Amino acid sequence: MVDLTDQARDALKQVLDPEAGINIVDLGLICDIREPHHGHVEIDMTFTTEVCPAGPYLMQAAEESVQAVSGIEAVEIILTFDPPWTPDRITADGRAFLRL
Amino acid sequence: MSAGGRVLGGAHGRLLPVSIPFSFFAAAVIFHIAAWACLLLAADEIPNFQGGLGLPLATLHLITLGVLTMTAFGAAFQLLPVATREAMPAPFLMRLVFILLALGTLGLTHGMASFQVLPLAIGGSAAMLAMLLGGILLSVNLLRNAGMPVVLTFARLAVICLFGVAGLGSLLALRYAGIAIAESQMLAAIHMIVGGFGFMGMLVFGFSYVLVPMFGLSNMPSAAEGLLAAFVSAGAILVAIASIIAGSGNLVILAGLAGMIATLLYLRGMMQAMGSRMKRRMGVSFVLVRVAWAMLPLCILAGVAAQFDLLGDRSGTFFGFLLFFGWLLTFLVGVLQRIMPFLASMHAAQAGRQPPLVTEMSSQGTMTIHAICHLAAVALIAMGILLDSGWTVRAGAIIGLAGALAFAWFSWQVVSRMMRRKASGSTETDTTGAAPREFSHG
């Protein structure tokens, strides 16, 4: 059986932060992905700062990206700032990209 | 509708129509050119400027009202609703602020430059109304207690100072109508401190606590130190006002010390953010920001030195120049080099497609030319003031004007790329030739 949360994570890697040029998964903006019911995906998401003007677009892009995955019927994006984002959330791939 | 959808809908409501922030920024770009052109025309008068009507005063207000206040409103209207999670009221009120401020700045500076009281009075009244209306709009938004306490504290202090600077400006303008309520030199000095360090300075501090970590991908600076910096800054301004009213040298020193403590707390926070940043290359815009940071303590020292005439007759002019051109304008153009392409990228986004990368919206070459010209101009004019050399000021103003034109060209590039991306819909390639990114999985 295909794990929809993995597919959702892969889909989210297509969403780039326009300022940093790095995808939102490697940037550490995706805190958690769950599938509480079959075909229903919940995503906990944060921004690097609460005042990020890109925030609304990143949420929209994340929702549209995951909704395009075959088998996913509903997507719920939950915005959280607790705990706040820190650079520690950036993945090794993300750090390597930013050092370039 | 999902909870995510509800959050998303609210967030979209807080991003203003593109025409609102960019109207303010476009006007600031035009007033920026006008200010450097006026400074060029007034070059011989600048070193020994002691206040009063004329081109130097018009130049100063083209910068303070036309560039700094105009940009401050554009940025605050855009960013504060995101911080407070509360949408701004009807867009027409923000457009009214823009129209009043643009026309008011034109009238006021025309009256100042041409020694005509009528346009000065009409323009000054319009500018004051713009500041009051803008201040009320921001105050209503700031009533909401949300996250980011440091940013909101600085913003609230800035709005209080905004009302103060508008009121003091009105008292100064009344003097030209023959109504003198207080000694004009004293009022002008307080007007300058409340406007420069109070309204603009508090906004610079507050925005820094958001923008520097955001652009550097770094840790947020300590909130406790940020709040302390806010309260010490407010205390420093109050003591500085008291020193002007009382004519007390001791209070000047106390205000300078408090200002330096606030500056050190602020700069320490900025260094924490820069030190923990993940993004190594911050670009030419952050060269300007770093220079502005260096200018701030120099500016406070110059202010204290001016009160004791330690730098000669021109020390007051030197202080004012460092405050408005050296610190505030340098910081502002540095931030604008980053925030304009960023906002353009957001507004160029199409439904179902990603916003273009910020790097696709800006031009590194034009930004570099502008930065070099700006820094060279500031250095030359500061030197010209100290040496009482009109020719050095003139050379600096020519270079500054060239920089302002480069900045206007940069701004035009950003806007035209944004409009092209919006117009191209979802099928065209962008200016770099790269295919637009879209979501499709199977």
XYZ file of C-alpha atoms in Angstrom:
542
model
C 0.000 0.000 0.000
C 1.345 3.458 -0.963
C 2.083 5.807 1.964
C 0.316 9.043 1.097
C 2.291 11.054 3.667
C 5.527 10.194 1.847
C 3.964 11.211 -1.446
C 2.715 14.422 0.135
C 6.232 15.148 1.431
C 7.671 14.583 -2.046
C 5.051 16.906 -3.496
C 5.892 19.585 -0.949
C 9.514 19.436 -2.095
C 8.347 21.057 -5.329
C 7.333 24.210 -3.449
C 10.213 26.664 -3.319
C 10.614 29.562 -0.911
C 11.007 32.450 -3.376
C 13.505 34.322 -1.186
C 15.821 31.467 -0.271
C 15.312 29.452 -3.466
C 15.085 26.250 -1.407
C 12.112 23.881 -1.066
C 9.913 24.226 1.996
C 10.620 20.708 3.281
C 14.394 21.226 3.329
C 13.832 24.705 4.763
C 12.091 23.037 7.709
C 8.696 24.685 7.235
C 6.855 21.349 7.325
C 6.578 20.213 10.947
C 4.417 17.122 10.554
C 2.363 15.237 7.959
C -0.433 12.882 9.055
C -3.162 10.839 7.415
C -5.894 10.624 10.086
C -8.392 9.177 7.612
C -7.786 7.468 4.315
C -7.153 10.071 1.621
C -7.234 12.938 4.143
C -3.837 14.548 4.816
C -3.098 17.005 7.618
C 0.057 19.114 7.441
C 1.499 21.191 10.288
C 3.374 24.083 8.717
C 5.306 27.092 9.976
C 7.108 30.122 8.503
C 10.591 31.438 9.232
C 8.904 34.475 10.805
C 5.306 35.289 11.676
C 5.546 38.427 9.530
C 6.664 36.584 6.395
C 4.818 38.189 3.453
C 5.418 34.971 1.503
C 3.482 32.965 4.083
C 0.034 33.029 2.433
C 1.497 31.991 -0.916
C 3.585 29.230 0.613
C 0.492 27.807 2.323
C -1.505 28.018 -0.875
C 1.292 26.430 -2.875
C 1.675 23.656 -0.292
C -2.061 22.920 -0.375
C -2.229 22.889 -4.178
C 0.894 20.794 -4.474
C -0.399 18.084 -2.146
C -3.894 18.183 -3.603
C -2.385 17.295 -6.982
C -1.192 13.946 -5.605
C -3.266 11.044 -6.831
C -5.223 9.411 -3.999
C -5.328 12.479 -1.761
C -8.896 13.686 -1.450
C -8.568 16.406 1.204
C -5.698 18.510 2.515
C -5.674 20.456 5.729
C -2.824 22.905 6.350
C -2.470 23.887 9.999
C -0.282 26.898 10.663
C 1.751 26.774 13.863
C 4.404 28.967 15.464
C 4.868 26.806 18.533
C 7.712 26.006 18.626
C 8.994 28.842 16.430
C 11.112 28.074 13.381
C 14.898 28.119 13.903
C 17.748 27.409 11.458
C 18.161 24.026 13.175
C 15.097 22.866 11.266
C 16.919 23.157 7.917
C 17.859 19.702 6.606
C 21.385 18.659 5.602
C 20.401 19.008 1.932
C 19.057 22.464 2.641
C 22.240 23.520 4.402
C 24.339 22.235 1.529
C 22.214 24.231 -0.937
C 22.475 27.441 1.098
C 26.252 27.164 1.382
C 26.629 27.149 -2.409
C -14.011 24.367 4.546
C -10.950 23.019 6.287
C -9.199 24.741 9.160
C -6.246 25.151 6.824
C -8.501 26.835 4.335
C -9.771 29.251 6.968
C -6.228 30.226 7.984
C -5.288 30.621 4.358
C -8.252 32.826 3.580
C -7.394 35.160 6.426
C -3.780 35.324 5.390
C -4.694 36.294 1.822
C -6.872 39.075 3.149
C -3.863 40.590 4.842
C -1.808 40.917 1.653
C -2.740 44.304 0.195
C -3.556 44.992 -3.447
C -0.242 45.434 -5.241
C -1.017 49.038 -6.160
C -0.986 50.194 -2.517
C 2.560 49.375 -1.353
C 4.023 50.019 -4.802
C 2.352 53.472 -5.059
C 4.152 54.479 -1.879
C 7.440 52.949 -3.088
C 7.151 54.553 -6.552
C 6.547 57.982 -5.015
C 9.506 57.452 -2.690
C 11.724 56.658 -5.683
C 10.666 59.903 -7.426
C 11.103 62.017 -4.276
C 14.499 60.342 -3.809
C 15.650 61.683 -7.186
C 14.153 65.086 -6.399
C 15.949 65.200 -3.047
C 19.388 64.540 -4.555
C 18.672 67.076 -7.333
C 17.722 69.706 -4.732
C 20.804 68.875 -2.707
C 22.891 69.470 -5.836
C 21.254 72.862 -6.373
C 21.744 73.751 -2.704
C 25.331 72.419 -2.487
C 26.918 75.747 -1.543
C 24.353 76.392 1.195
C 24.502 72.939 2.782
C 27.670 73.153 4.941
C 26.486 76.249 6.788
C 22.776 75.466 6.882
C 21.337 76.558 10.230
C 17.627 76.065 9.528
C 15.019 78.355 7.979
C 13.299 78.298 4.598
C 15.244 77.531 1.448
C 16.475 74.657 -0.682
C 18.340 72.827 2.115
C 15.156 72.627 4.222
C 13.188 71.473 1.161
C 15.849 68.811 0.503
C 15.598 67.590 4.069
C 11.797 67.264 3.854
C 11.939 65.562 0.461
C 13.969 62.879 2.251
C 12.049 62.745 5.535
C 8.502 63.006 4.172
C 8.911 62.023 0.533
C 11.237 59.068 0.950
C 11.381 57.894 4.569
C 7.762 58.466 5.655
C 6.381 57.421 2.273
C 8.284 54.128 2.402
C 7.504 53.633 6.082
C 3.757 53.804 5.371
C 4.022 51.503 2.341
C 6.018 48.914 4.291
C 3.999 49.225 7.522
C 0.637 48.892 5.720
C 1.968 45.742 4.059
C 3.821 44.086 6.941
C 1.930 45.044 10.110
C -1.311 43.222 9.221
C 0.740 40.063 8.752
C 2.335 40.577 12.199
C -0.921 41.395 14.002
C -3.000 38.888 11.966
C -5.566 41.644 11.551
C -6.495 42.961 8.087
C -6.126 46.680 7.393
C -9.383 48.635 6.902
C -10.707 49.745 3.520
C -7.944 50.226 0.922
C -9.283 53.653 -0.051
C -8.126 55.035 3.307
C -4.550 53.931 2.600
C -4.821 55.425 -0.886
C -6.028 58.660 0.721
C -2.942 58.654 2.962
C -0.815 58.217 -0.150
C -2.468 61.068 -2.069
C -2.344 63.459 0.898
C 1.269 62.619 1.659
C 2.433 62.878 -1.965
C 0.646 66.167 -2.629
C 1.501 67.472 0.824
C 5.192 66.775 0.349
C 5.103 68.476 -3.055
C 3.373 71.580 -1.680
C 5.407 71.811 1.503
C 8.807 71.415 -0.171
C 7.820 73.777 -2.998
C 6.845 76.374 -0.404
C 10.058 75.847 1.539
C 12.264 76.074 -1.560
C 10.494 79.137 -2.979
C 9.873 80.954 0.347
C 6.098 80.927 -0.324
C 3.904 80.554 2.729
C 0.662 79.515 0.948
C 1.896 76.279 -0.693
C 3.885 75.588 2.462
C 0.758 75.897 4.604
C -1.466 73.863 2.255
C 1.189 71.202 1.689
C 2.084 71.047 5.361
C -1.591 70.623 6.291
C -2.053 67.828 3.748
C 1.103 66.063 4.960
C -0.040 66.419 8.565
C -3.461 64.965 7.706
C -1.747 62.077 5.927
C 0.387 61.380 8.974
C -2.585 61.575 11.334
C -4.755 59.324 9.163
C -1.886 56.890 8.585
C -1.109 56.909 12.293
C -4.750 56.184 13.174
C -4.913 53.294 10.674
C -1.754 51.788 12.124
C -2.914 52.411 15.704
C -6.192 50.552 15.115
C -4.260 47.633 13.664
C -1.763 47.702 16.535
C -4.513 47.494 19.156
C -4.598 43.787 18.457
C -2.198 41.831 20.639
C -0.575 39.113 18.589
C 2.869 37.532 18.496
C 6.148 39.370 17.793
C 6.096 41.596 20.925
C 9.382 43.329 20.042
C 8.201 44.377 16.598
C 4.820 45.539 17.859
C 6.362 47.494 20.751
C 8.661 49.388 18.389
C 5.748 49.962 15.998
C 3.556 51.368 18.787
C 6.342 53.696 19.945
C 6.871 54.777 16.325
C 3.192 55.648 15.923
C 3.227 57.725 19.141
C 6.244 59.609 17.771
C 4.458 59.996 14.412
C 1.663 61.950 16.093
C 4.309 63.968 17.929
C 6.291 64.833 14.818
C 3.111 65.836 12.950
C 2.064 68.123 15.802
C 5.502 69.703 16.121
C 5.659 70.211 12.348
C 2.341 72.028 12.481
C 3.611 74.329 15.252
C 6.689 75.118 13.156
C 4.560 75.842 10.088
C 2.334 78.191 12.126
C 5.390 80.330 12.723
C 5.418 81.245 9.023
C 1.813 82.422 9.399
C 2.972 84.746 12.168
C 1.851 82.553 15.071
C 4.839 81.679 17.265
C 3.913 79.368 20.136
C 7.423 78.470 21.219
C 11.002 79.294 20.296
C 11.433 77.916 16.774
C 15.015 76.596 17.117
C 13.941 74.553 20.120
C 10.828 73.245 18.342
C 12.870 72.383 15.252
C 15.397 70.461 17.328
C 12.659 68.454 19.080
C 10.880 67.911 15.728
C 14.131 66.498 14.320
C 14.769 64.173 17.293
C 11.179 62.882 17.467
C 11.007 62.404 13.692
C 14.483 60.969 13.160
C 15.103 58.819 16.214
C 11.465 58.471 17.282
C 9.201 57.776 14.325
C 11.751 56.606 11.758
C 14.302 55.166 14.174
C 11.734 53.036 16.014
C 10.438 51.679 12.699
C 13.991 50.868 11.572
C 14.615 49.008 14.840
C 11.291 47.168 14.701
C 11.512 46.119 11.061
C 15.114 44.995 11.606
C 13.973 42.415 14.163
C 11.815 40.819 11.449
C 13.617 41.417 8.196
C 17.199 40.553 9.165
C 16.372 37.037 10.496
C 13.957 36.506 7.595
C 16.473 37.390 4.893
C 19.388 35.659 6.646
C 17.416 32.526 7.658
C 18.672 32.949 11.185
C 17.591 32.785 14.810
C 15.403 35.603 16.077
C 17.353 37.992 18.312
C 16.600 37.846 22.044
C 13.081 39.195 22.665
C 13.994 40.382 26.177
C 16.919 42.449 24.856
C 14.754 43.738 22.018
C 12.096 44.978 24.441
C 14.792 46.513 26.618
C 16.208 48.289 23.545
C 12.725 49.653 22.793
C 12.177 51.075 26.272
C 15.723 52.471 26.568
C 15.311 54.113 23.130
C 12.069 55.720 24.249
C 13.778 56.900 27.438
C 16.701 58.328 25.449
C 14.319 60.335 23.260
C 12.449 61.706 26.283
C 15.726 62.737 27.948
C 16.934 64.303 24.675
C 13.720 66.366 24.494
C 14.166 67.411 28.131
C 17.786 68.407 27.400
C 16.663 70.640 24.532
C 13.934 72.304 26.597
C 16.171 72.758 29.661
C 19.336 73.527 27.683
C 21.152 71.117 29.967
C 24.507 69.659 28.927
C 24.222 66.929 31.550
C 20.920 65.763 30.098
C 22.482 65.731 26.610
C 25.166 63.372 27.883
C 22.539 61.220 29.623
C 20.442 61.051 26.447
C 23.543 60.137 24.450
C 24.436 57.383 26.917
C 20.917 55.953 26.869
C 20.898 56.144 23.081
C 24.203 54.298 22.923
C 22.924 51.565 25.288
C 19.809 51.107 23.130
C 22.002 51.041 20.025
C 24.325 48.423 21.504
C 21.362 46.238 22.522
C 19.910 46.557 19.033
C 23.217 45.912 17.269
C 23.895 42.952 19.555
C 20.570 41.466 18.466
C 21.425 42.087 14.815
C 24.840 40.464 15.259
C 23.142 37.445 16.900
C 20.906 37.145 13.866
C 23.721 37.623 11.364
C 25.977 35.212 13.243
C 23.424 32.399 13.190
C 22.299 32.914 9.615
C 22.182 30.013 7.213
C 22.335 32.197 4.137
C 25.977 33.061 3.606
C 25.686 35.558 0.777
C 23.515 38.480 1.779
C 24.234 40.568 -1.313
C 24.971 44.231 -1.866
C 21.811 45.352 -0.061
C 23.271 44.151 3.203
C 26.460 46.124 2.582
C 24.208 49.170 2.788
C 22.461 47.812 5.890
C 25.795 47.146 7.620
C 27.045 50.657 6.798
C 23.800 52.049 8.225
C 24.387 50.081 11.418
C 27.869 51.591 11.695
C 26.418 55.059 11.115
C 23.990 54.855 14.036
C 26.509 55.095 16.926
C 28.502 57.684 14.929
C 25.312 59.661 14.535
C 24.609 59.645 18.284
C 28.197 60.728 19.020
C 27.864 63.502 16.433
C 24.606 64.594 18.062
C 26.214 64.891 21.483
C 29.280 66.603 19.956
C 26.990 69.065 18.175
C 25.408 70.143 21.455
C 28.867 71.045 22.793
C 30.096 72.529 19.458
C 32.958 70.027 19.422
C 32.927 69.827 15.615
C 32.760 73.575 14.962
C 29.953 75.657 13.489
C 28.817 72.959 11.125
C 28.401 70.219 13.730
C 24.577 70.467 13.751
C 24.390 70.084 9.979
C 26.862 67.207 10.130
C 24.712 65.479 12.772
C 21.519 65.965 10.765
C 23.174 64.668 7.614
C 24.468 61.545 9.376
C 21.037 60.977 10.938
C 18.881 61.292 7.822
C 21.221 60.373 4.963
C 23.914 58.322 6.699
C 21.795 56.112 8.931
C 18.103 56.236 7.953
C 18.343 56.634 4.165
C 21.197 54.131 3.850
C 19.260 51.542 5.860
C 16.071 52.220 3.956
C 17.505 51.897 0.445
C 19.344 48.744 1.518
C 16.112 47.176 2.768
C 14.188 48.396 -0.277
C 16.699 46.658 -2.539
C 15.565 43.411 -0.859
C 11.919 43.990 -0.030
C 10.795 45.375 -3.408
C 11.802 42.264 -5.417
C 10.419 40.112 -2.591
C 6.989 41.767 -2.625
C 7.050 41.822 -6.437
C 7.639 38.075 -6.405
C 4.658 37.567 -4.086
C 2.368 39.743 -6.177
C 3.536 38.129 -9.438
C 2.402 34.702 -8.224
C -0.361 33.105 -10.257
C -2.984 30.731 -8.865
C -1.711 27.168 -9.019
C 1.828 28.306 -9.801
C 4.785 29.285 -7.698
C 5.941 32.870 -7.249
C 9.088 33.604 -9.248
C 12.333 33.528 -7.290
C 13.336 36.893 -5.842
C 16.598 36.744 -7.781
C 14.569 36.667 -10.999
C 12.886 39.949 -10.072
C 15.982 42.058 -9.321
C 19.130 43.175 -11.087
C 22.403 42.737 -9.221
C 24.318 45.155 -11.486
C 21.920 48.051 -10.997
C 21.786 47.464 -7.239
C 25.597 47.535 -7.063
C 25.832 50.796 -9.022
C 23.252 52.376 -6.739
C 25.001 51.154 -3.580
C 28.432 52.410 -4.656
C 27.045 55.803 -5.680
C 25.024 56.149 -2.468
C 27.928 55.334 -0.168
C 30.371 57.535 -2.104
C 27.879 60.407 -2.034
C 27.289 60.126 1.713
C 31.042 60.057 2.389
C 31.771 63.042 0.125
C 28.948 65.191 1.457
C 29.835 64.443 5.085
C 33.403 65.472 4.264
C 32.178 68.570 2.417
C 30.141 69.669 5.442
C 33.061 69.220 7.832
C 35.495 70.995 5.480
C 32.981 73.720 4.515
C 33.509 72.811 0.879
C 30.569 73.446 -1.439
C 32.454 71.781 -4.283
C 32.847 68.546 -2.322
C 29.148 68.613 -1.432
C 28.339 69.258 -5.103
C 30.497 66.321 -6.240
C 28.761 64.106 -3.676
C 25.326 65.309 -4.787
C 26.098 64.535 -8.448
C 27.140 61.010 -7.504
C 24.109 60.680 -5.212
C 21.824 61.805 -8.041
C 23.404 59.197 -10.323
C 22.755 56.620 -7.603
C 19.142 57.755 -7.241
C 18.646 57.350 -10.996
C 20.183 53.862 -10.800
C 17.796 53.067 -7.951
C 14.860 54.298 -10.043
C 15.998 52.085 -12.915
C 16.271 49.143 -10.525
C 12.746 49.832 -9.242
C 11.425 50.027 -12.792
C 13.100 46.695 -13.590
C 11.414 45.081 -10.583
C 7.968 46.453 -11.431
C 8.215 45.654 -15.146
C 9.286 42.070 -14.398
C 6.405 41.726 -11.963
C 3.910 43.069 -14.490
C 5.336 40.830 -17.219
C 4.987 37.782 -14.960
C 1.438 38.712 -14.054
C 0.527 39.388 -17.671
C 2.148 36.233 -18.973
C -0.392 34.170 -17.038
C 0.522 30.561 -16.644
C 2.108 29.612 -19.945
C 4.930 31.972 -20.870
C 8.572 31.625 -19.956
C 10.091 34.220 -17.684
C 12.763 36.796 -18.443
C 15.555 34.399 -17.558
C 14.238 31.911 -20.060
C 13.422 29.389 -17.356
C 10.089 27.632 -17.563
C 7.616 28.641 -14.849
C 7.275 26.087 -12.089
C 3.936 24.438 -11.503
C 2.551 21.583 -9.466
C 1.661 18.313 -11.148
C 2.000 14.890 -9.670
C 0.398 11.731 -10.439
